[in-house]
mmCIF file of C-alpha atoms and ligand atoms in Angstrom:
data_model
loop_
_atom_site.group_PDB
_atom_site.id
_atom_site.type_symbol
_atom_site.label_atom_id
_atom_site.label_comp_id
_atom_site.label_asym_id
_atom_site.label_seq_id
_atom_site.Cartn_x
_atom_site.Cartn_y
_atom_site.Cartn_z
ATOM 1 C CA MET U 113 -0.284 -28.838 -4.207
ATOM 2 C CA SER U 114 0.459 -30.384 -7.580
ATOM 3 C CA THR U 115 2.833 -33.331 -7.482
ATOM 4 C CA THR U 116 3.610 -33.281 -11.204
ATOM 5 C CA LEU U 117 7.323 -33.488 -11.885
ATOM 6 C CA GLN U 118 8.580 -31.757 -15.016
ATOM 7 C CA ILE U 119 11.275 -33.557 -16.966
ATOM 8 C CA ALA U 120 13.468 -31.597 -19.372
ATOM 9 C CA VAL U 121 14.050 -33.773 -22.449
ATOM 10 C CA VAL U 122 17.288 -32.951 -24.261
ATOM 11 C CA VAL U 123 17.776 -34.675 -27.616
ATOM 12 C CA GLY U 124 21.315 -34.601 -28.997
ATOM 13 C CA SER U 125 20.285 -34.619 -32.670
ATOM 14 C CA LEU U 126 18.859 -31.755 -34.713
ATOM 15 C CA ARG U 127 18.017 -34.039 -37.648
ATOM 16 C CA ARG U 128 14.402 -33.778 -38.793
ATOM 17 C CA GLU U 129 13.890 -37.560 -38.914
ATOM 18 C CA SER U 130 16.097 -38.228 -35.878
ATOM 19 C CA PHE U 131 15.824 -41.725 -34.421
ATOM 20 C CA ASN U 132 16.724 -40.264 -31.036
ATOM 21 C CA ARG U 133 13.875 -37.786 -31.203
ATOM 22 C CA ARG U 134 11.567 -40.686 -32.029
ATOM 23 C CA LEU U 135 13.064 -42.656 -29.146
ATOM 24 C CA ALA U 136 12.410 -39.709 -26.825
ATOM 25 C CA GLU U 137 8.770 -39.555 -27.992
ATOM 26 C CA ALA U 138 8.363 -43.302 -27.489
ATOM 27 C CA LEU U 139 9.883 -43.102 -23.989
ATOM 28 C CA ILE U 140 7.565 -40.259 -23.044
ATOM 29 C CA LYS U 141 4.635 -42.547 -23.884
ATOM 30 C CA LEU U 142 6.006 -45.027 -21.324
ATOM 31 C CA GLY U 143 6.219 -42.376 -18.588
ATOM 32 C CA PRO U 144 3.730 -42.050 -15.721
ATOM 33 C CA ALA U 145 0.890 -39.506 -15.681
ATOM 34 C CA GLU U 146 2.540 -37.690 -12.781
ATOM 35 C CA PHE U 147 5.488 -36.749 -15.021
ATOM 36 C CA SER U 148 5.247 -34.010 -17.651
ATOM 37 C CA PHE U 149 7.931 -34.027 -20.327
ATOM 38 C CA LYS U 150 9.179 -30.818 -21.896
ATOM 39 C CA HIS U 151 11.306 -30.828 -25.037
ATOM 40 C CA ILE U 152 14.234 -28.444 -24.701
ATOM 41 C CA GLU U 153 15.289 -26.627 -27.862
ATOM 42 C CA ILE U 154 19.070 -26.633 -28.248
ATOM 43 C CA GLY U 155 19.392 -26.057 -32.008
ATOM 44 C CA ASP U 156 19.090 -22.280 -31.823
ATOM 45 C CA LEU U 157 21.648 -21.711 -29.076
ATOM 46 C CA PRO U 158 24.697 -19.636 -30.005
ATOM 47 C CA LEU U 159 28.091 -21.273 -29.655
ATOM 48 C CA TYR U 160 29.320 -20.856 -26.122
ATOM 49 C CA ASN U 161 31.607 -17.846 -25.652
ATOM 50 C CA GLN U 162 32.746 -16.906 -22.164
ATOM 51 C CA ASP U 163 32.784 -13.227 -23.160
ATOM 52 C CA HIS U 164 28.980 -13.363 -23.093
ATOM 53 C CA ASP U 165 28.546 -14.804 -19.601
ATOM 54 C CA ALA U 166 27.272 -11.485 -18.257
ATOM 55 C CA THR U 167 25.061 -10.787 -21.285
ATOM 56 C CA PRO U 168 23.415 -14.091 -22.221
ATOM 57 C CA SER U 169 21.226 -14.282 -25.317
ATOM 58 C CA ASP U 170 17.470 -14.804 -24.979
ATOM 59 C CA GLN U 171 17.947 -18.412 -26.117
ATOM 60 C CA VAL U 172 20.447 -19.103 -23.344
ATOM 61 C CA LYS U 173 18.200 -17.418 -20.760
ATOM 62 C CA ARG U 174 15.322 -19.598 -21.984
ATOM 63 C CA LEU U 175 17.473 -22.747 -21.735
ATOM 64 C CA LYS U 176 18.568 -21.979 -18.180
ATOM 65 C CA SER U 177 15.062 -21.097 -17.084
ATOM 66 C CA GLU U 178 13.593 -24.310 -18.561
ATOM 67 C CA ILE U 179 16.245 -26.446 -16.876
ATOM 68 C CA SER U 180 15.857 -24.608 -13.570
ATOM 69 C CA SER U 181 12.096 -25.129 -13.541
ATOM 70 C CA SER U 182 12.436 -28.883 -14.201
ATOM 71 C CA GLN U 183 12.768 -31.580 -11.564
ATOM 72 C CA GLY U 184 14.591 -34.084 -13.757
ATOM 73 C CA LEU U 185 16.625 -34.403 -16.958
ATOM 74 C CA LEU U 186 16.328 -36.941 -19.752
ATOM 75 C CA PHE U 187 19.169 -37.026 -22.291
ATOM 76 C CA VAL U 188 18.519 -38.970 -25.504
ATOM 77 C CA THR U 189 21.556 -38.779 -27.732
ATOM 78 C CA PRO U 190 23.166 -40.205 -30.811
ATOM 79 C CA GLU U 191 26.891 -40.895 -30.981
ATOM 80 C CA TYR U 192 28.999 -38.690 -33.217
ATOM 81 C CA ASN U 193 32.549 -39.905 -33.803
ATOM 82 C CA ARG U 194 32.497 -41.903 -30.585
ATOM 83 C CA SER U 195 31.332 -38.972 -28.445
ATOM 84 C CA MET U 196 28.281 -36.813 -27.846
ATOM 85 C CA PRO U 197 27.283 -34.368 -30.615
ATOM 86 C CA GLY U 198 28.700 -30.843 -30.340
ATOM 87 C CA VAL U 199 25.218 -29.316 -30.084
ATOM 88 C CA LEU U 200 24.626 -31.250 -26.878
ATOM 89 C CA LYS U 201 27.974 -30.297 -25.342
ATOM 90 C CA ASN U 202 27.269 -26.678 -26.290
ATOM 91 C CA ALA U 203 23.939 -26.801 -24.429
ATOM 92 C CA LEU U 204 25.627 -28.339 -21.381
ATOM 93 C CA ASP U 205 28.265 -25.595 -21.409
ATOM 94 C CA GLN U 206 25.741 -22.790 -21.971
ATOM 95 C CA ALA U 207 23.546 -23.696 -19.003
ATOM 96 C CA SER U 208 26.557 -24.346 -16.754
ATOM 97 C CA ARG U 209 27.730 -20.738 -16.638
ATOM 98 C CA PRO U 210 28.466 -18.152 -15.240
ATOM 99 C CA TYR U 211 30.624 -20.085 -12.797
ATOM 100 C CA GLY U 212 28.605 -20.981 -9.719
ATOM 101 C CA GLN U 213 25.281 -20.408 -11.483
ATOM 102 C CA SER U 214 24.844 -23.701 -13.300
ATOM 103 C CA ALA U 215 21.235 -24.673 -13.984
ATOM 104 C CA TRP U 216 22.088 -28.407 -14.019
ATOM 105 C CA LYS U 217 23.282 -28.801 -10.431
ATOM 106 C CA GLY U 218 21.457 -31.485 -8.472
ATOM 107 C CA LYS U 219 18.854 -32.341 -11.131
ATOM 108 C CA PRO U 220 18.541 -36.128 -11.403
ATOM 109 C CA GLY U 221 19.278 -37.391 -14.908
ATOM 110 C CA GLY U 222 18.894 -40.338 -17.225
ATOM 111 C CA VAL U 223 21.008 -41.072 -20.292
ATOM 112 C CA ILE U 224 19.910 -43.201 -23.213
ATOM 113 C CA GLY U 225 20.586 -43.255 -26.938
ATOM 114 C CA MET U 226 20.231 -44.969 -30.259
ATOM 115 C CA SER U 227 22.580 -45.294 -33.194
ATOM 116 C CA GLY U 228 23.031 -47.312 -36.322
ATOM 117 C CA GLY U 229 26.219 -48.867 -34.995
ATOM 118 C CA PRO U 230 26.457 -52.057 -32.929
ATOM 119 C CA ILE U 231 27.661 -50.362 -29.733
ATOM 120 C CA GLY U 232 24.512 -48.240 -29.688
ATOM 121 C CA THR U 233 25.955 -44.919 -28.382
ATOM 122 C CA ALA U 234 27.891 -46.523 -25.497
ATOM 123 C CA LEU U 235 30.870 -44.195 -25.892
ATOM 124 C CA ALA U 236 28.752 -41.074 -26.384
ATOM 125 C CA GLN U 237 26.862 -41.925 -23.223
ATOM 126 C CA GLN U 238 30.075 -42.499 -21.282
ATOM 127 C CA HIS U 239 31.453 -39.116 -22.346
ATOM 128 C CA LEU U 240 28.160 -37.490 -21.422
ATOM 129 C CA ARG U 241 28.239 -39.180 -18.006
ATOM 130 C CA ASN U 242 31.690 -37.699 -17.342
ATOM 131 C CA VAL U 243 30.372 -34.198 -17.971
ATOM 132 C CA LEU U 244 27.206 -34.780 -15.940
ATOM 133 C CA ALA U 245 29.288 -36.025 -12.993
ATOM 134 C CA TYR U 246 31.193 -32.749 -12.989
ATOM 135 C CA LEU U 247 27.949 -30.781 -13.304
ATOM 136 C CA ASP U 248 26.644 -32.546 -10.176
ATOM 137 C CA VAL U 249 23.826 -34.320 -12.006
ATOM 138 C CA PRO U 250 23.116 -37.641 -10.245
ATOM 139 C CA THR U 251 22.682 -40.004 -13.203
ATOM 140 C CA LEU U 252 20.865 -43.347 -13.263
ATOM 141 C CA GLY U 253 23.528 -46.071 -13.538
ATOM 142 C CA GLN U 254 21.423 -49.159 -14.203
ATOM 143 C CA PRO U 255 19.934 -50.383 -16.365
ATOM 144 C CA GLU U 256 22.140 -49.139 -19.163
ATOM 145 C CA ALA U 257 20.447 -48.761 -22.548
ATOM 146 C CA PHE U 258 22.598 -48.891 -25.678
ATOM 147 C CA ILE U 259 20.158 -49.215 -28.526
ATOM 148 C CA GLN U 260 21.009 -50.119 -32.102
ATOM 149 C CA HIS U 261 18.418 -48.964 -34.580
ATOM 150 C CA LYS U 262 16.859 -51.824 -36.483
ATOM 151 C CA GLU U 263 13.899 -52.057 -38.841
ATOM 152 C CA GLY U 264 10.748 -52.552 -36.787
ATOM 153 C CA PHE U 265 12.083 -50.929 -33.623
ATOM 154 C CA PHE U 266 9.317 -48.345 -33.862
ATOM 155 C CA GLU U 267 5.686 -49.129 -34.635
ATOM 156 C CA ALA U 268 3.896 -47.027 -37.264
ATOM 157 C CA ASP U 269 2.348 -44.902 -34.465
ATOM 158 C CA GLY U 270 5.805 -44.128 -33.049
ATOM 159 C CA SER U 271 5.606 -46.433 -30.056
ATOM 160 C CA VAL U 272 8.302 -49.029 -29.335
ATOM 161 C CA GLY U 273 7.888 -52.360 -31.104
ATOM 162 C CA ALA U 274 7.043 -55.486 -29.113
ATOM 163 C CA GLY U 275 10.651 -56.746 -29.111
ATOM 164 C CA SER U 276 11.978 -53.838 -27.037
ATOM 165 C CA ARG U 277 8.916 -52.521 -25.197
ATOM 166 C CA LYS U 278 9.447 -54.508 -21.986
ATOM 167 C CA PHE U 279 13.100 -53.503 -21.779
ATOM 168 C CA LEU U 280 12.359 -49.817 -22.334
ATOM 169 C CA GLN U 281 9.457 -49.857 -19.876
ATOM 170 C CA GLY U 282 11.865 -51.321 -17.296
ATOM 171 C CA TRP U 283 14.331 -48.531 -18.074
ATOM 172 C CA MET U 284 11.632 -45.878 -17.719
ATOM 173 C CA ASP U 285 10.391 -47.354 -14.430
ATOM 174 C CA ALA U 286 13.936 -47.281 -13.007
ATOM 175 C CA TYR U 287 14.358 -43.699 -14.237
ATOM 176 C CA VAL U 288 11.085 -42.619 -12.617
ATOM 177 C CA GLY U 289 12.192 -44.144 -9.307
ATOM 178 C CA TRP U 290 15.558 -42.390 -9.608
ATOM 179 C CA VAL U 291 13.997 -38.972 -10.245
ATOM 180 C CA LYS U 292 11.589 -39.361 -7.332
ATOM 181 C CA ARG U 293 14.372 -40.486 -4.979
ATOM 182 C CA HIS U 294 16.362 -37.359 -5.759
ATOM 183 C CA GLN U 295 13.699 -34.762 -5.063
ATOM 184 C CA PRO U 296 14.594 -32.319 -2.300
ATOM 185 C CA GLY U 297 12.797 -32.664 1.004
HETATM 186 C C1 FMN Y 505 28.988 -36.774 -37.740
HETATM 187 C C2 FMN Y 505 28.479 -38.185 -37.489
HETATM 188 C C3 FMN Y 505 29.231 -39.070 -36.734
HETATM 189 C C4 FMN Y 505 28.738 -40.344 -36.434
HETATM 190 N N1 FMN Y 505 29.460 -41.154 -35.594
HETATM 191 C C5 FMN Y 505 28.913 -42.306 -35.155
HETATM 192 C C6 FMN Y 505 29.555 -43.053 -34.116
HETATM 193 O O1 FMN Y 505 30.590 -42.697 -33.595
HETATM 194 N N2 FMN Y 505 28.934 -44.180 -33.685
HETATM 195 C C7 FMN Y 505 27.749 -44.614 -34.223
HETATM 196 O O2 FMN Y 505 27.228 -45.642 -33.778
HETATM 197 N N3 FMN Y 505 27.120 -43.934 -35.197
HETATM 198 C C8 FMN Y 505 27.672 -42.776 -35.659
HETATM 199 N N4 FMN Y 505 27.007 -42.029 -36.611
HETATM 200 C C9 FMN Y 505 25.760 -42.541 -37.197
HETATM 201 C C10 FMN Y 505 24.574 -42.204 -36.323
HETATM 202 O O3 FMN Y 505 24.380 -43.257 -35.406
HETATM 203 C C11 FMN Y 505 23.309 -42.058 -37.170
HETATM 204 O O4 FMN Y 505 23.491 -40.990 -38.100
HETATM 205 C C12 FMN Y 505 22.086 -41.789 -36.324
HETATM 206 O O5 FMN Y 505 20.942 -41.875 -37.127
HETATM 207 C C13 FMN Y 505 22.157 -40.410 -35.649
HETATM 208 O O6 FMN Y 505 21.081 -40.248 -34.757
HETATM 209 P P1 FMN Y 505 19.737 -39.465 -35.162
HETATM 210 O O7 FMN Y 505 18.978 -40.386 -36.083
HETATM 211 O O8 FMN Y 505 19.026 -39.277 -33.859
HETATM 212 O O9 FMN Y 505 20.113 -38.188 -35.848
HETATM 213 C C14 FMN Y 505 27.499 -40.764 -36.949
HETATM 214 C C15 FMN Y 505 26.759 -39.871 -37.740
HETATM 215 C C16 FMN Y 505 27.224 -38.612 -37.995
HETATM 216 C C17 FMN Y 505 26.373 -37.648 -38.814
#
């Protein structure tokens, strides 16, 4: 039996040159071989409308199926106006319904993010944690990672620069332990 654990990677920015997408890519490079990371598309989801709970779009069906078939969640998000971006909240809402059929329930999660500002997405992450608590997603508490984007953070090949590599490897190692600890059985 394969022991590979699939991690659904949800990036809260749709921007082509997104720092958070680059951060997600760099984190994936720090992950173990036994984890496979799957990017989850959230940019093409319709806006959530409860009228459509019984007739979800193909995009929403795809989202729910990709979350359901994953064993862990990795959220990498910017901060928009001191909260999470609307596209991310929309994805959380979409896969949480119909009531009682949430795809998120019980999937262990990690939250991390990068912004230009000095508090490095702290408030966005805290808002996201509130929602994840309600959705029954056990979320890694420590270490926290509030990352301010600075020149040289990423190497030319997309990996994390020497100044932050040890810290991010420590974060990834804790996340891996968290995901493994929360597998059923
Ligand atoms: C609508 C909007 C709101 C923003 N609000 C914040 C904020 O509250 N805190 C912050 O640190 N940066 C804020 N920023 C700046 C982002 O940190 C910056 O645009 C960052 O590059 C976004 O992440 P991305 O590169 O992954 O797209 C905001 C940017 C936008 C477009």
